[in-house]
């Protein structure tokens, strides 16, 4: 294959790299700026001289944030929510997408159920009926109030069922000829071949549960049951320093509400930033390619 080395091609490639570099910088700038503020002193932040690098480096904000019991408790709630919520979501997505990926001749009620799920993407019961349902089922102030209402994300189901439909039918026919049933076909063939799609949906689920804060605010009456993002939302909207210990008072001399909030916001985003690089490679990879030989 002959590679195009013309001037126009070089200019096009150069423009693409420059444009993508600028866009990447614009996406990273807020994160880097928040990180720099969180490691800077109160005086430097007040003067407005902090940009992309900490000024008068200090870890006081992180020491104070991690010393707060409410912060560590809410972190534990969020991790528990991710553990249960992601596992339940992935199981529900897989078991709902598989039958809906079949033809109408194989699953006669397929069209009805597809429309039944699709309508939920357009119309919801509303906040008050949802709250009443959560209250009447005894889920208030429990982790299940954050997990069960979001157990079946229909958009993720649509993505996976379309991926399932792209899997060659020859694999399914061969499995049935060998005596496999639908359950074995799903977990031995469909799920392994759908690793890129499942990894993407897995990341979507983690990000959703980690970033959700509103449901924790309305379904949790006790602040000790707040997930991390709900706790951070209350901190960002109202920074309270009315009751502090002597050790905290020494730390508060070196930080302000901006440095403290920045530290907690970055700590809240850190887990997702750490998980993403391990799953990103699946976004552009297709394991199904070449699975069927002519």
XYZ file of C-alpha atoms in Angstrom:
294
model
C 0.000 0.000 0.000
C 1.451 3.347 -1.093
C 1.379 6.031 1.589
C 0.328 9.528 0.574
C 3.213 11.927 1.350
C 1.915 14.975 -0.488
C 1.993 18.436 1.069
C -1.801 18.571 1.359
C -1.808 15.273 3.257
C 0.884 16.486 5.660
C -1.042 19.708 6.272
C -4.230 17.765 6.920
C -2.522 15.424 9.389
C -0.788 18.355 11.096
C -4.102 20.208 11.441
C -5.759 17.117 12.914
C -3.030 16.635 15.517
C -3.103 20.327 16.442
C -6.893 20.424 16.713
C -7.052 17.244 18.811
C -4.246 18.496 21.072
C -6.152 21.750 21.688
C -9.381 19.877 22.432
C -7.563 17.513 24.796
C -6.017 20.463 26.634
C -9.424 22.154 26.984
C -10.821 18.945 28.497
C -7.899 18.481 30.885
C -7.490 22.129 31.908
C -10.368 22.209 34.474
C -9.118 19.011 36.142
C -5.516 20.218 36.282
C -6.631 23.628 37.544
C -8.724 22.097 40.347
C -5.817 19.827 41.276
C -3.442 22.806 41.408
C -5.841 24.767 43.624
C -6.248 21.830 45.998
C -2.472 21.710 46.561
C -2.031 25.488 46.879
C -2.119 27.691 49.931
C -5.063 29.863 50.813
C -3.092 33.068 50.160
C -2.098 31.980 46.647
C -5.658 31.053 45.741
C -7.045 34.341 47.060
C -4.478 36.276 45.008
C -5.610 34.376 41.892
C -2.097 33.312 40.860
C -2.822 29.573 40.661
C -3.257 28.218 37.125
C -1.791 24.828 36.171
C 0.773 24.400 38.934
C 0.397 24.553 42.734
C 1.670 27.698 44.412
C 3.039 27.370 47.957
C 2.472 23.617 47.913
C 0.480 22.177 50.823
C -1.566 19.052 51.495
C -3.700 20.669 54.198
C -6.871 20.369 52.118
C -6.438 16.632 51.679
C -5.511 16.129 55.330
C -8.669 17.924 56.413
C -10.883 16.184 53.826
C -9.652 12.689 54.710
C -9.951 13.402 58.431
C -13.662 14.096 58.105
C -15.671 11.036 59.117
C -18.559 12.061 56.873
C -16.239 11.993 53.856
C -14.891 8.502 54.492
C -18.379 7.207 55.333
C -19.859 8.598 52.120
C -16.929 7.120 50.188
C -17.819 3.712 51.627
C -21.482 4.171 50.640
C -20.486 5.021 47.074
C -18.172 2.016 46.801
C -20.945 -0.230 48.132
C -23.363 1.295 45.661
C -20.979 0.644 42.780
C -20.434 -2.949 43.905
C -24.126 -3.852 44.087
C -25.396 -1.448 41.438
C -22.911 -2.386 38.731
C -23.261 -6.138 39.257
C -27.073 -5.962 39.232
C -27.129 -3.649 36.219
C -24.809 -5.844 34.157
C -26.768 -9.012 34.979
C -30.060 -7.338 34.090
C -28.689 -5.815 30.885
C -27.345 -9.182 29.679
C -30.481 -11.167 30.518
C -32.829 -8.572 29.005
C -30.782 -7.904 25.859
C -30.362 -11.581 24.928
C -34.049 -12.482 24.314
C -34.746 -9.086 22.748
C -31.929 -9.688 20.250
C -33.765 -12.698 18.793
C -35.970 -12.602 15.729
C -39.745 -12.470 16.096
C -39.915 -16.056 14.838
C -37.816 -17.176 17.826
C -39.442 -14.908 20.427
C -43.018 -14.052 19.492
C -43.460 -11.331 22.127
C -40.206 -9.607 21.194
C -41.802 -6.557 19.532
C -44.162 -5.998 22.450
C -41.361 -6.072 25.019
C -39.095 -3.896 22.889
C -41.754 -1.185 22.793
C -42.483 -1.703 26.488
C -38.861 -0.958 27.364
C -38.554 1.818 24.775
C -41.518 3.760 26.206
C -39.700 4.011 29.549
C -36.966 6.022 27.807
C -39.536 8.640 26.774
C -41.960 8.667 29.705
C -41.216 8.330 33.408
C -43.450 8.065 36.428
C -42.222 11.369 37.830
C -40.360 12.286 40.990
C -43.257 12.176 43.453
C -44.681 8.766 42.395
C -41.137 7.355 42.380
C -40.479 8.686 45.876
C -43.785 7.261 47.131
C -42.921 3.874 45.644
C -39.505 3.889 47.320
C -41.059 4.914 50.652
C -43.923 2.405 50.532
C -41.561 -0.462 49.715
C -39.405 0.370 52.734
C -36.301 1.272 50.742
C -35.756 4.750 52.189
C -32.381 5.154 53.907
C -31.093 1.888 52.423
C -28.544 1.198 49.712
C -31.277 -0.489 47.651
C -33.010 2.848 47.090
C -29.944 3.850 45.048
C -29.606 0.524 43.224
C -32.986 -1.046 42.402
C -34.694 1.913 40.613
C -31.762 2.040 38.161
C -31.337 -1.716 37.725
C -32.344 -1.781 34.037
C -30.832 1.077 31.980
C -32.762 0.740 28.722
C -30.191 2.613 26.633
C -27.531 0.091 27.627
C -29.935 -2.751 26.812
C -30.449 -1.330 23.316
C -26.698 -1.078 22.759
C -26.058 -4.656 23.866
C -28.953 -6.241 21.979
C -27.706 -4.616 18.774
C -24.250 -6.026 19.508
C -25.784 -9.465 20.112
C -27.639 -9.265 16.794
C -24.330 -8.702 14.994
C -22.891 -11.997 16.263
C -22.920 -14.557 13.428
C -25.878 -16.914 13.559
C -23.601 -19.815 12.587
C -22.179 -19.826 16.109
C -25.632 -20.133 17.622
C -26.646 -22.923 15.223
C -23.437 -24.837 15.927
C -23.999 -24.533 19.689
C -27.579 -25.825 19.421
C -26.392 -28.753 17.317
C -23.937 -29.637 20.093
C -26.769 -29.708 22.598
C -26.342 -26.298 24.243
C -29.353 -24.459 25.633
C -30.042 -20.745 25.628
C -28.464 -20.156 29.033
C -25.243 -21.940 28.064
C -25.262 -20.224 24.667
C -25.536 -16.844 26.363
C -22.713 -17.325 28.885
C -20.369 -19.491 26.826
C -20.601 -17.719 23.454
C -22.459 -14.396 23.514
C -20.926 -12.943 26.677
C -17.264 -13.827 25.835
C -17.669 -12.458 22.301
C -19.259 -9.262 23.634
C -16.370 -8.246 25.886
C -15.838 -4.826 24.183
C -19.536 -3.918 24.509
C -19.779 -5.230 28.069
C -16.638 -3.350 29.111
C -18.117 -0.138 27.726
C -21.437 -0.684 29.509
C -19.535 -1.615 32.665
C -17.779 1.742 32.569
C -21.078 3.525 31.881
C -22.558 1.824 34.945
C -19.632 2.753 37.183
C -19.695 6.390 36.054
C -23.476 6.588 36.494
C -23.486 5.226 40.033
C -20.409 7.188 41.050
C -21.657 10.552 39.753
C -25.295 10.272 40.893
C -26.104 12.610 43.761
C -29.769 13.645 43.481
C -31.259 10.270 44.386
C -29.098 10.149 47.504
C -30.373 13.583 48.478
C -34.075 12.677 48.241
C -33.993 9.027 49.367
C -31.606 9.377 52.318
C -32.790 11.127 55.472
C -29.619 10.389 57.440
C -26.454 12.140 56.238
C -24.432 9.043 57.175
C -26.189 7.238 54.303
C -25.231 9.853 51.705
C -23.121 8.614 48.779
C -19.975 10.618 48.093
C -21.372 12.841 45.343
C -24.376 13.792 47.470
C -22.052 14.659 50.340
C -19.843 16.725 48.015
C -22.891 18.552 46.698
C -23.824 19.605 50.224
C -20.225 20.701 50.820
C -20.001 22.731 47.606
C -23.300 24.505 48.279
C -22.484 25.208 51.916
C -19.033 25.049 53.491
C -19.494 24.851 57.261
C -16.655 25.487 59.687
C -18.651 26.217 62.806
C -17.520 23.244 64.915
C -13.865 22.256 64.562
C -11.248 20.696 66.776
C -7.944 22.348 67.689
C -6.088 20.203 65.121
C -8.618 21.111 62.435
C -8.290 24.780 63.379
C -4.557 24.644 62.625
C -5.254 23.095 59.218
C -8.000 25.624 58.458
C -5.440 28.422 58.721
C -3.793 27.052 55.577
C -6.893 26.378 53.485
C -10.090 28.044 52.326
C -13.415 26.868 51.051
C -12.020 26.815 47.476
C -8.999 24.655 48.308
C -11.082 22.331 50.476
C -13.791 21.933 47.845
C -11.232 21.383 45.112
C -9.553 18.633 47.125
C -12.843 16.823 47.718
C -13.980 17.217 44.109
C -10.715 15.744 42.855
C -10.889 12.887 45.353
C -14.420 12.218 44.134
C -13.320 12.041 40.491
C -10.112 10.069 41.109
C -11.583 6.520 41.167
C -13.235 6.908 37.743
C -10.066 8.444 36.323
C -8.153 5.406 37.561
C -10.610 2.861 36.134
C -11.064 4.427 32.695
C -7.576 3.683 31.238
C -8.018 -0.042 31.893
C -11.325 -0.190 29.963
C -10.630 2.345 27.218
C -8.883 -0.180 24.985
C -12.111 -2.145 24.592
C -13.913 0.779 22.985
C -12.159 0.314 19.645
C -11.646 -3.414 19.716
C -13.909 -5.988 18.075
C -13.382 -9.540 19.271
C -16.114 -10.826 16.948
C -14.091 -10.054 13.827
C -12.744 -13.225 12.348
C -14.670 -15.510 14.695
C -16.328 -17.291 11.755
C -14.172 -18.793 9.054
C -15.409 -19.155 5.502
